[in-house]
PDB file of C-alpha atoms in Angstrom:
ATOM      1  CA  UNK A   1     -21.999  23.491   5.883  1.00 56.00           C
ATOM      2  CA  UNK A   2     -24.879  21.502   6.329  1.00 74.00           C
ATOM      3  CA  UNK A   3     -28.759  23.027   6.314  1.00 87.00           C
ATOM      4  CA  UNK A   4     -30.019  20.393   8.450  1.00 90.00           C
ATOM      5  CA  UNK A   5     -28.830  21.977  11.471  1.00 92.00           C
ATOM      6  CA  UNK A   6     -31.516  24.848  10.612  1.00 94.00           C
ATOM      7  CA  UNK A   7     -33.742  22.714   9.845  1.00 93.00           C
ATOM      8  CA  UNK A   8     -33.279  20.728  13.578  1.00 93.00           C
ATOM      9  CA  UNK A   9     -33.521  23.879  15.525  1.00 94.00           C
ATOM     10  CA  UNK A  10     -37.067  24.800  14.229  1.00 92.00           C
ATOM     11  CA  UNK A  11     -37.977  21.110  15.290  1.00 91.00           C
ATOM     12  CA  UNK A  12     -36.508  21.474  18.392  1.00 94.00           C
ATOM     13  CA  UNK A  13     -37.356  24.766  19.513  1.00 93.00           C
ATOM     14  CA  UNK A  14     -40.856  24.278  20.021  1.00 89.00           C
ATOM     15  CA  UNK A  15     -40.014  21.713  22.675  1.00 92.00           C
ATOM     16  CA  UNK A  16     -37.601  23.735  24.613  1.00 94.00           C
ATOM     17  CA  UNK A  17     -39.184  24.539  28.311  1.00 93.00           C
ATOM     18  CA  UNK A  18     -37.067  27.750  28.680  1.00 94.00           C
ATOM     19  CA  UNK A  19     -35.201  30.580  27.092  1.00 92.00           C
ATOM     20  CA  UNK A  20     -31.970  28.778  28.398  1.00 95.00           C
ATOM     21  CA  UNK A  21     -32.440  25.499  26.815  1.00 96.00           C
ATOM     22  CA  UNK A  22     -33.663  28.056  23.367  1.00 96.00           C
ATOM     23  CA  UNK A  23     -30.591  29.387  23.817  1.00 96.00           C
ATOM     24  CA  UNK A  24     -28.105  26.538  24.046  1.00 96.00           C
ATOM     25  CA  UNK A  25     -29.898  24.952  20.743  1.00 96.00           C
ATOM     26  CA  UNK A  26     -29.440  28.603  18.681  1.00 97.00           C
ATOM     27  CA  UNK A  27     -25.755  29.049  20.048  1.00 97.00           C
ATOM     28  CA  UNK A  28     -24.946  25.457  18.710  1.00 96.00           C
ATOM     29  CA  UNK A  29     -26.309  26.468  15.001  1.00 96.00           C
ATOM     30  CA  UNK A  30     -24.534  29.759  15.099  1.00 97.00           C
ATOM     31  CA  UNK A  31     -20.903  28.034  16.442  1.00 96.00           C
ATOM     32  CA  UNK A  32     -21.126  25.322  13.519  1.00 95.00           C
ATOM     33  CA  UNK A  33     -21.546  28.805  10.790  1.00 96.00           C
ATOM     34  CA  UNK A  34     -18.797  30.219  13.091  1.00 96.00           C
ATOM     35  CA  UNK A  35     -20.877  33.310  13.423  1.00 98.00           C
ATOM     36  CA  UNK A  36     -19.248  34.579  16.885  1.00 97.00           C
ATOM     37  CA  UNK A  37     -21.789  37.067  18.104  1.00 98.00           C
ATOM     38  CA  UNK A  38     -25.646  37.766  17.453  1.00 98.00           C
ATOM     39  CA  UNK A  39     -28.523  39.504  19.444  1.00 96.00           C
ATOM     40  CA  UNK A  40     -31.779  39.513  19.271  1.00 95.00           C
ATOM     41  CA  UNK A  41     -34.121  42.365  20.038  1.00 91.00           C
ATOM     42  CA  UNK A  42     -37.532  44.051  20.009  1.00 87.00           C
ATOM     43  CA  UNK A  43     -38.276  46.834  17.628  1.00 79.00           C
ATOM     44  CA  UNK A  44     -38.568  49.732  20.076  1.00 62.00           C
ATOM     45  CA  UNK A  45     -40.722  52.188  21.004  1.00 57.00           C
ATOM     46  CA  UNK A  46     -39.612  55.846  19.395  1.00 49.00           C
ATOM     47  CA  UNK A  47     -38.232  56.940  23.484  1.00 50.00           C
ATOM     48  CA  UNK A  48     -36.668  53.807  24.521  1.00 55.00           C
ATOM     49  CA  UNK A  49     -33.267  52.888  24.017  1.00 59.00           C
ATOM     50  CA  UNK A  50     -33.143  49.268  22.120  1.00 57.00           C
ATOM     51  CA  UNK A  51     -30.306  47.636  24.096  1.00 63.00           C
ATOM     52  CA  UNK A  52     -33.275  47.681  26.820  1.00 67.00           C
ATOM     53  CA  UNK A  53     -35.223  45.410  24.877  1.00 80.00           C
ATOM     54  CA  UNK A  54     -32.789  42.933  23.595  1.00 85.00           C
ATOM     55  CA  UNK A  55     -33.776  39.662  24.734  1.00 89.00           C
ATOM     56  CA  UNK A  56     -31.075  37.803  24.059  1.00 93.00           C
ATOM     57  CA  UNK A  57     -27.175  38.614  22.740  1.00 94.00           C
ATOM     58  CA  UNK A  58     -23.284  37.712  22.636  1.00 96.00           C
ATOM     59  CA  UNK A  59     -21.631  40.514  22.055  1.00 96.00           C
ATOM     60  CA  UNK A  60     -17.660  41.517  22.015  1.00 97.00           C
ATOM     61  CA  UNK A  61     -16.186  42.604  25.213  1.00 96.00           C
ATOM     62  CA  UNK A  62     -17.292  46.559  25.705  1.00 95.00           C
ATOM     63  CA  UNK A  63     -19.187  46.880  22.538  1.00 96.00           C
ATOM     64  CA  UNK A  64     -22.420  47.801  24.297  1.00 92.00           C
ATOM     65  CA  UNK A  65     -20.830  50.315  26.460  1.00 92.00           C
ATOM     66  CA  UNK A  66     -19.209  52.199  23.283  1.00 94.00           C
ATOM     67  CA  UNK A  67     -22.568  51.713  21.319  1.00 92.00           C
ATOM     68  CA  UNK A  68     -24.406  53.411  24.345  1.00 88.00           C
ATOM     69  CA  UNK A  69     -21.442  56.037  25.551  1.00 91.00           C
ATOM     70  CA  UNK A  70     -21.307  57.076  21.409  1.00 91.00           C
ATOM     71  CA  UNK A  71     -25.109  56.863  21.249  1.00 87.00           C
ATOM     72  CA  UNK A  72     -24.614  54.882  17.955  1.00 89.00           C
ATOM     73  CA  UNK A  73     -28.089  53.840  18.367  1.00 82.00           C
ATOM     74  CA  UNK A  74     -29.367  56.559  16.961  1.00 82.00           C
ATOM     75  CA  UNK A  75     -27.304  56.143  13.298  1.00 89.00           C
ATOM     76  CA  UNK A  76     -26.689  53.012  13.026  1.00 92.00           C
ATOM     77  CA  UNK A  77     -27.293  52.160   9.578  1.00 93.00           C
ATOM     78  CA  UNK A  78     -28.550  48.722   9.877  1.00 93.00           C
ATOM     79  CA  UNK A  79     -31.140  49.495  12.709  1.00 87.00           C
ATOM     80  CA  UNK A  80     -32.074  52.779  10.516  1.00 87.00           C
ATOM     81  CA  UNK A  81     -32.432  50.343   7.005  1.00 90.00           C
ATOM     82  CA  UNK A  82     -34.906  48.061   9.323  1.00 86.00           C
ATOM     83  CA  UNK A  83     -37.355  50.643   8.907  1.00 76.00           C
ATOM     84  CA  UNK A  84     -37.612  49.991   4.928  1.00 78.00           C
ATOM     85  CA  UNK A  85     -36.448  46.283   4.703  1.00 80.00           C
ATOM     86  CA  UNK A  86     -38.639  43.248   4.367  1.00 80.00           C
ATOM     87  CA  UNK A  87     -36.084  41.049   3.689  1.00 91.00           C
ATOM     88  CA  UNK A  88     -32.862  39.771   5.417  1.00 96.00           C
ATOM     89  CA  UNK A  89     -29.503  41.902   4.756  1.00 97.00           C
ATOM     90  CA  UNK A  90     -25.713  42.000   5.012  1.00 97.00           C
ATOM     91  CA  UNK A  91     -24.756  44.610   7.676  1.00 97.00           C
ATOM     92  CA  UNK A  92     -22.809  46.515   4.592  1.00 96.00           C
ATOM     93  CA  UNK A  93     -25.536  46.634   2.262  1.00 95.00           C
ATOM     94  CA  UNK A  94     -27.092  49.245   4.497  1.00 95.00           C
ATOM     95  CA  UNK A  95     -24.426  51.898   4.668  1.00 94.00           C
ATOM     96  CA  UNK A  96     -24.423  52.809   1.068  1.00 95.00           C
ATOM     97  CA  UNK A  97     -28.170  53.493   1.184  1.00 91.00           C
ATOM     98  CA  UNK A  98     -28.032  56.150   3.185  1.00 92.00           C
ATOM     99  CA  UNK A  99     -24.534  57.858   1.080  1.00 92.00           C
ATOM    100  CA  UNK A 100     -26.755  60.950   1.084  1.00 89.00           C
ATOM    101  CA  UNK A 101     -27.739  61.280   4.600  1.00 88.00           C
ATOM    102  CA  UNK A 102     -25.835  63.787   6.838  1.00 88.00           C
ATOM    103  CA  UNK A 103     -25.051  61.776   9.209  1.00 90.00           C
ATOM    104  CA  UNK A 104     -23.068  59.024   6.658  1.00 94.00           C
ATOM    105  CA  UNK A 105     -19.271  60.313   8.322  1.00 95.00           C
ATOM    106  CA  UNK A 106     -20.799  59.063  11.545  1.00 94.00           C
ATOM    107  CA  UNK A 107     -22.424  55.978  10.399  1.00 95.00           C
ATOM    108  CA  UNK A 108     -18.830  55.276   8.598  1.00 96.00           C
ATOM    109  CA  UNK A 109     -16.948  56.190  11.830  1.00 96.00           C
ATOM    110  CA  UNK A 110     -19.493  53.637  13.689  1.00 97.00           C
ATOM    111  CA  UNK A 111     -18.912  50.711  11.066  1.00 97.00           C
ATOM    112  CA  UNK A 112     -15.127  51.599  11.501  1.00 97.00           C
ATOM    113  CA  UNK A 113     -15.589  51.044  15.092  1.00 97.00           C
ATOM    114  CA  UNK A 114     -17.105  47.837  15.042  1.00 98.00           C
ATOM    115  CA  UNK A 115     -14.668  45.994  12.680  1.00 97.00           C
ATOM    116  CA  UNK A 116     -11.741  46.858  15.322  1.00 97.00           C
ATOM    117  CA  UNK A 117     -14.066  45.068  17.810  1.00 98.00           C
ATOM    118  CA  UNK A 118     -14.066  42.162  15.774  1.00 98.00           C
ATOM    119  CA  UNK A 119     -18.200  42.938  14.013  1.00 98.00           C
ATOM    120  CA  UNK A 120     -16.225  42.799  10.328  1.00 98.00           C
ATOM    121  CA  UNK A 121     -19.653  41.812   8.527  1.00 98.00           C
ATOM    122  CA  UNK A 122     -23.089  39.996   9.103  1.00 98.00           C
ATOM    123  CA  UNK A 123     -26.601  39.153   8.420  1.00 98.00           C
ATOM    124  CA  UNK A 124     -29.905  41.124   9.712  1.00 97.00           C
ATOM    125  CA  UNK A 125     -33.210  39.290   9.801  1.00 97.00           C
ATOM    126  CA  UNK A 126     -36.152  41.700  10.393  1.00 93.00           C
ATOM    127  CA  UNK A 127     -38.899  40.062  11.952  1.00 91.00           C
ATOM    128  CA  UNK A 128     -42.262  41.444  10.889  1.00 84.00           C
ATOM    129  CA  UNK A 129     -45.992  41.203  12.258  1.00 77.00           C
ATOM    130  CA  UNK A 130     -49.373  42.462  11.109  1.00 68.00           C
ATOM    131  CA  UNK A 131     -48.250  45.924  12.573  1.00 63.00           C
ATOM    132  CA  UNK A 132     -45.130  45.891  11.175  1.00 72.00           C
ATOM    133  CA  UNK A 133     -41.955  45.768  12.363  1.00 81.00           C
ATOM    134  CA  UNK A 134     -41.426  43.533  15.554  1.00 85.00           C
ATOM    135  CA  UNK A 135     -37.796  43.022  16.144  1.00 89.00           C
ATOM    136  CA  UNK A 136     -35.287  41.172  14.902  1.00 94.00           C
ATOM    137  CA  UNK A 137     -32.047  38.684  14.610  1.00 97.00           C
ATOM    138  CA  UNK A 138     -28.697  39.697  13.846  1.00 97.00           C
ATOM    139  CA  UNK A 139     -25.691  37.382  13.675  1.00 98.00           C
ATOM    140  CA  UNK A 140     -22.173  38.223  12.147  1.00 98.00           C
ATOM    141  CA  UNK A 141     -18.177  38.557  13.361  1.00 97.00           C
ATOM    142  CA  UNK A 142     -15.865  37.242  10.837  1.00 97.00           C
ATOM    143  CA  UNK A 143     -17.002  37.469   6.945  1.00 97.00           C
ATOM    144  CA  UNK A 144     -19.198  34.282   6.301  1.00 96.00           C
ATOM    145  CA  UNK A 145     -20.680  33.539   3.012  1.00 96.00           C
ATOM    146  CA  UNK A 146     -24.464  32.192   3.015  1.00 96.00           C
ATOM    147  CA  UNK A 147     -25.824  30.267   0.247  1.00 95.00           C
ATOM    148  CA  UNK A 148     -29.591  31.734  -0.377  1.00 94.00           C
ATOM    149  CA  UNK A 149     -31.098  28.215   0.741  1.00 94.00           C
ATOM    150  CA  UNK A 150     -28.997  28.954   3.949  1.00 96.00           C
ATOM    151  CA  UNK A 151     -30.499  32.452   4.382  1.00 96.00           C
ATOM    152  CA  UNK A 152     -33.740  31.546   3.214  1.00 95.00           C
ATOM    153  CA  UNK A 153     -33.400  28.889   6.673  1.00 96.00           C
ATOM    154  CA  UNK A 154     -31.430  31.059   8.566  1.00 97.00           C
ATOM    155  CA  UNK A 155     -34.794  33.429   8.131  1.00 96.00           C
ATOM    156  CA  UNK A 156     -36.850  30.975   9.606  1.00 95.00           C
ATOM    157  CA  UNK A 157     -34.468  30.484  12.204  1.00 96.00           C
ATOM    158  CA  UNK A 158     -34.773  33.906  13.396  1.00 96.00           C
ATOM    159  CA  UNK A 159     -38.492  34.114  13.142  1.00 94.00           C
ATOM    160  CA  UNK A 160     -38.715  30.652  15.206  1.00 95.00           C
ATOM    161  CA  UNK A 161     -36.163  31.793  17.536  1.00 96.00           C
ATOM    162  CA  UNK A 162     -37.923  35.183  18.269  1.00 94.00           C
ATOM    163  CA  UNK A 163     -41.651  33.817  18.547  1.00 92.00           C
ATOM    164  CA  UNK A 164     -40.551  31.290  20.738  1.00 92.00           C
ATOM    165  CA  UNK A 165     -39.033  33.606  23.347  1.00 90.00           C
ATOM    166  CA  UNK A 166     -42.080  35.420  22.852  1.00 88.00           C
ATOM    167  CA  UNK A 167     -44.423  32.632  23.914  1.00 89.00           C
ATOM    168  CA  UNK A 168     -42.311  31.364  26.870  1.00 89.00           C
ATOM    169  CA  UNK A 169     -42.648  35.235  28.236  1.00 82.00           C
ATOM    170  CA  UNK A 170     -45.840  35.124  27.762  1.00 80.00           C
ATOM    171  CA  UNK A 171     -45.848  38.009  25.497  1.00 71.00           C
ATOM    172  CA  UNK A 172     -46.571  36.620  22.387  1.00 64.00           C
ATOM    173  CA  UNK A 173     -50.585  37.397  22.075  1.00 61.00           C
ATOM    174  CA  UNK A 174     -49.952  40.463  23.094  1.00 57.00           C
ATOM    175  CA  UNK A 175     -47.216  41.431  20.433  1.00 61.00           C
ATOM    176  CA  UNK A 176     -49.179  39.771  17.294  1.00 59.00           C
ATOM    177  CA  UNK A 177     -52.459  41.745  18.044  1.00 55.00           C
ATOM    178  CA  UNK A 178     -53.056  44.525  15.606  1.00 50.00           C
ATOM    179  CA  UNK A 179     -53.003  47.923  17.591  1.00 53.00           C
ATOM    180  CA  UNK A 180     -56.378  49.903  16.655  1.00 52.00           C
ATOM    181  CA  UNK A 181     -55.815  52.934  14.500  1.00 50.00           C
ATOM    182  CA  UNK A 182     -57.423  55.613  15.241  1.00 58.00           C
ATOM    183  CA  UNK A 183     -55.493  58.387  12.965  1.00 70.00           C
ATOM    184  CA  UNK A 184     -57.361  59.440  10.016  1.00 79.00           C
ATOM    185  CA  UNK A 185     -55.123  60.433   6.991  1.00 84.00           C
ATOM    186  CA  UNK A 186     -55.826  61.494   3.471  1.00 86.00           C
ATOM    187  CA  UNK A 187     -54.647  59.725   0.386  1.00 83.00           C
ATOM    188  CA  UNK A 188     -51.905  62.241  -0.245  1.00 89.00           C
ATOM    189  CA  UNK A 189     -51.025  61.578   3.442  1.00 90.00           C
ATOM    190  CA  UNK A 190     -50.618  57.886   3.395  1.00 87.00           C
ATOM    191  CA  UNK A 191     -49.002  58.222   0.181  1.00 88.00           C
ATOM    192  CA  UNK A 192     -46.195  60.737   1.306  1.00 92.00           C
ATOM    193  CA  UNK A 193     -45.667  58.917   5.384  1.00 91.00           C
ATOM    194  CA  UNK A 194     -44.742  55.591   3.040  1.00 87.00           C
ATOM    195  CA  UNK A 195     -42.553  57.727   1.104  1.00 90.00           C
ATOM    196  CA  UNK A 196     -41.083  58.729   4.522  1.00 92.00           C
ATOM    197  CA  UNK A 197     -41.073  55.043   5.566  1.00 87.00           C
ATOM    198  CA  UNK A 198     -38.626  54.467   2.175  1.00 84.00           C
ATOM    199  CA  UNK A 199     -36.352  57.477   3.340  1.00 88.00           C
ATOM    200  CA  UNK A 200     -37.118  59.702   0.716  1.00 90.00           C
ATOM    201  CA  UNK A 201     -36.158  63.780   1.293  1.00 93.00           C
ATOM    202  CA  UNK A 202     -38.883  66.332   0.778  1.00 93.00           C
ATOM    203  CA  UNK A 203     -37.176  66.998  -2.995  1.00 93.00           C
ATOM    204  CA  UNK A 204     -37.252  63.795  -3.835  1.00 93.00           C
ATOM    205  CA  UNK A 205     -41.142  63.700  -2.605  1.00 93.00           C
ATOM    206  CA  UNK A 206     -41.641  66.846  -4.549  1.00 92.00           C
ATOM    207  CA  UNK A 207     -40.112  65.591  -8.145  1.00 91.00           C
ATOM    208  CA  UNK A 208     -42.016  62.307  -7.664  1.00 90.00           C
ATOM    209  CA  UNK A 209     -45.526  63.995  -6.887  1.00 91.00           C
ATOM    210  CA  UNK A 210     -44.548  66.532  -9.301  1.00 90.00           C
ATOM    211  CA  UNK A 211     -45.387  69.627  -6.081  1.00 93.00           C
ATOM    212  CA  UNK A 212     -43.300  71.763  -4.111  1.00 94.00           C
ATOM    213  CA  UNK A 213     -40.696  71.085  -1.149  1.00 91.00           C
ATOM    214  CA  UNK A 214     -42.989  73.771   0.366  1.00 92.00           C
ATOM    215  CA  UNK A 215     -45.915  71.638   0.219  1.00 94.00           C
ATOM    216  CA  UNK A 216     -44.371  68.498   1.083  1.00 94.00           C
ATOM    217  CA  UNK A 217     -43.155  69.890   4.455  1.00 94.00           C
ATOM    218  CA  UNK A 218     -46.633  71.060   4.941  1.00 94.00           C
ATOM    219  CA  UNK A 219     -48.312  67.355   4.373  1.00 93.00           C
ATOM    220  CA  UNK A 220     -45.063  66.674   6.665  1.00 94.00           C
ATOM    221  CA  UNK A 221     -45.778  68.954   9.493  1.00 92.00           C
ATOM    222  CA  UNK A 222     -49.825  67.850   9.364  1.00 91.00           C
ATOM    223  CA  UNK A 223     -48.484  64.247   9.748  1.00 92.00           C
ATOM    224  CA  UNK A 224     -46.465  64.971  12.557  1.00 90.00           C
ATOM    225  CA  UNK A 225     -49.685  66.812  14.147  1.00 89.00           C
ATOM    226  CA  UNK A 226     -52.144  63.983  13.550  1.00 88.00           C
ATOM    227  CA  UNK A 227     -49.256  61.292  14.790  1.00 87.00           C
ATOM    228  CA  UNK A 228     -48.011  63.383  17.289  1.00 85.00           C
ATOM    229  CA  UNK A 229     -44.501  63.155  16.451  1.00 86.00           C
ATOM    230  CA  UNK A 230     -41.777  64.750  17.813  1.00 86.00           C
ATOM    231  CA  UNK A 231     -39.846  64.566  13.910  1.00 88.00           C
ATOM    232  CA  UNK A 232     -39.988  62.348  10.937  1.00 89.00           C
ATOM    233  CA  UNK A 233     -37.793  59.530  12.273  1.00 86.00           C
ATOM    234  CA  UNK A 234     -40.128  59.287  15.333  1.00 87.00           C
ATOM    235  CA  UNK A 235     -43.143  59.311  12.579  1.00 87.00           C
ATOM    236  CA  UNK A 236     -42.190  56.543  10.668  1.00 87.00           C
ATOM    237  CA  UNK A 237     -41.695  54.601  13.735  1.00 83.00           C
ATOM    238  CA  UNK A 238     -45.113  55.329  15.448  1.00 81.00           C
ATOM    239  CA  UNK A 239     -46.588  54.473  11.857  1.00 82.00           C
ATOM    240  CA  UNK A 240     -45.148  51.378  11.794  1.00 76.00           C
ATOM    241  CA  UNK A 241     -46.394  50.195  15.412  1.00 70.00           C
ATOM    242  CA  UNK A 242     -50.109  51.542  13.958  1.00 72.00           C
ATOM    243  CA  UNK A 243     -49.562  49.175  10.618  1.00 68.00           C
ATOM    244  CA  UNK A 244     -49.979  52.230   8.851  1.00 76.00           C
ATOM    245  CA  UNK A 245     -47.123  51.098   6.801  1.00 76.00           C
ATOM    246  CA  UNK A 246     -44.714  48.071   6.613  1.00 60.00           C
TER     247      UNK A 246
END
């Protein structure tokens, strides 16, 4: 497969006049890496639902009714490793990170779910700004194999493809402006909300800072005051829109 079909789009897509003719050119990279369905979305805000915000998608017959109906949104393991990724992924290296998490039967059930649809495996390209995550790409169907030139590309592809939309809706100012921060935290604070950010558990805090689970939940519960959280997944997330961690 040849890279200079990634490297066309990025020329092209800066003359595109629409999200249409965006569209056509992205379609016509993914079709020659056979890469059947992809979306592209905003990171969300912690109460909206993220199939609201995806700005662009091709997606199996009745997939986004299931996701919705099974409210797979809320465990997907992909969308959940976005909080602590800064680099592109396969969809399956994010299950096993999360082998721990009580909810892992239902991610597994979910993963299940979309390889009968035809989602077997793919790629996941966060797309990051100065307050932190912004959205991002995600391509996949049948197993392909990507050189790391190819993902390296197919990177820059997403980032070009997702800025681009951004500027013909006129949003893109408004999405790369640093939000003001206003939250003061301590040093123990910021330290334990990025530990948060990584998915760490309160024991796992409390071995690393060498301190109680009793005091962790305390810095915990303080954070979720001064952020005004409704829990810690909700946290992280309202962090991240503040850039108080990436």
């Amino acid at each position: 497969m040849s890279v200079n079909h990634l490297i066309q789009f990025m020329a092209v897509a800066q003359g595109c006049r629409n999200r249409e003719e965006l569209l056509l050119e992205l379609e016509k990279i993914l079709d020659v890496y056979r890469f059947d369905y992809y979306g592209i979305v905003r990171n969300p805000k912690p109460d909206q639902n993220p199939l609201s915000l995806v700005l662009a998608g091709r997606w199996p017959d009745k997939w986004p009714q299931v996701y919705v109906t099974k409210k797979f949104v809320l465990i997907d393991p992909a969308v959940r490793y976005l909080a602590q990724a800064h680099r592109p992924f396969r969809w399956s290296e994010a299950l096993p990170a999360f082998k721990d998490d009580p909810h892992f039967k239902r991610m597994q059930r979910m993963m299940t779910d979309a390889y009968k649809f035809g989602l077997e495996e793919g790629y996941i390209f966060p797309i990051l700004g100065r307050g932190g995550l912004l959205g991002n790409m995600t391509m996949g169907g049948r197993p392909v194999e990507l050189s790391p030139i190819e993902i390296m590309l197919f990177d820059s592809v997403a980032k070009c493809a997702f800025w681009r939309m951004m500027e013909l809706s006129g949003e893109a100012d408004i999405l790369s402006s640093v939000p003001k921060v206003d939250v003061r935290l301590t040093r123990r604070e910021l330290e334990i909300l990025n530990y948060l950010g990584e998915g760490m558990t309160s024991h796992e805090m409390s071995k690393l800072l060498e301190i109680s689970n009793h005091t962790v939940d305390w810095y915990v519960n303080e954070l979720q005051d001064k952020l005004t959280a409704k829990n810690r997944q909700h946290m992280v997330a309202l962090a991240m829109r503040l850039g108080l961690i990436h």
